[in-house]
């Protein structure tokens, strides 16, 4: 599925630990696959679900979350 110039298939391949979709309103959402964050993880800035109205911001959020998870 292509959404405003972004192919969700490519994004899904780039972020396999996340379940990604775009709403009918054009909002991008991602939730972690098979992971339930603890309070300590959330306190470190990890999020179970992220969303953004803009694909570039969305990708940035996913990259940030990936980096945070590696450091945790």
PDB file of C-alpha atoms in Angstrom, residues 42-66:
ATOM      1  CA  UNK A  42       8.154   3.538  29.466  1.00  0.00           C
ATOM      2  CA  UNK A  43      10.055   5.687  31.974  1.00  0.00           C
ATOM      3  CA  UNK A  44      13.077   5.398  29.642  1.00  0.00           C
ATOM      4  CA  UNK A  45      11.001   6.801  26.764  1.00  0.00           C
ATOM      5  CA  UNK A  46       9.934   3.614  25.004  1.00  0.00           C
ATOM      6  CA  UNK A  47       6.388   3.615  23.626  1.00  0.00           C
ATOM      7  CA  UNK A  48       4.090   0.686  22.867  1.00  0.00           C
ATOM      8  CA  UNK A  49       2.440   2.620  20.049  1.00  0.00           C
ATOM      9  CA  UNK A  50       3.521   5.669  18.072  1.00  0.00           C
ATOM     10  CA  UNK A  51       1.605   7.788  15.590  1.00  0.00           C
ATOM     11  CA  UNK A  52       2.165  10.759  13.325  1.00  0.00           C
ATOM     12  CA  UNK A  53       0.289  12.727  10.681  1.00  0.00           C
ATOM     13  CA  UNK A  54       3.390  12.931   8.503  1.00  0.00           C
ATOM     14  CA  UNK A  55       5.324   9.947   7.128  1.00  0.00           C
ATOM     15  CA  UNK A  56       8.717  11.575   7.690  1.00  0.00           C
ATOM     16  CA  UNK A  57       7.912  12.263  11.342  1.00  0.00           C
ATOM     17  CA  UNK A  58       6.555   8.722  11.625  1.00  0.00           C
ATOM     18  CA  UNK A  59       9.801   7.193  10.325  1.00  0.00           C
ATOM     19  CA  UNK A  60      11.794   9.444  12.653  1.00  0.00           C
ATOM     20  CA  UNK A  61       9.747   8.249  15.640  1.00  0.00           C
ATOM     21  CA  UNK A  62      10.304   4.617  14.684  1.00  0.00           C
ATOM     22  CA  UNK A  63      14.052   5.176  14.311  1.00  0.00           C
ATOM     23  CA  UNK A  64      14.192   6.932  17.679  1.00  0.00           C
ATOM     24  CA  UNK A  65      12.285   4.101  19.333  1.00  0.00           C
ATOM     25  CA  UNK A  66      14.602   1.541  17.760  1.00  0.00           C
TER      26      UNK A  66
END
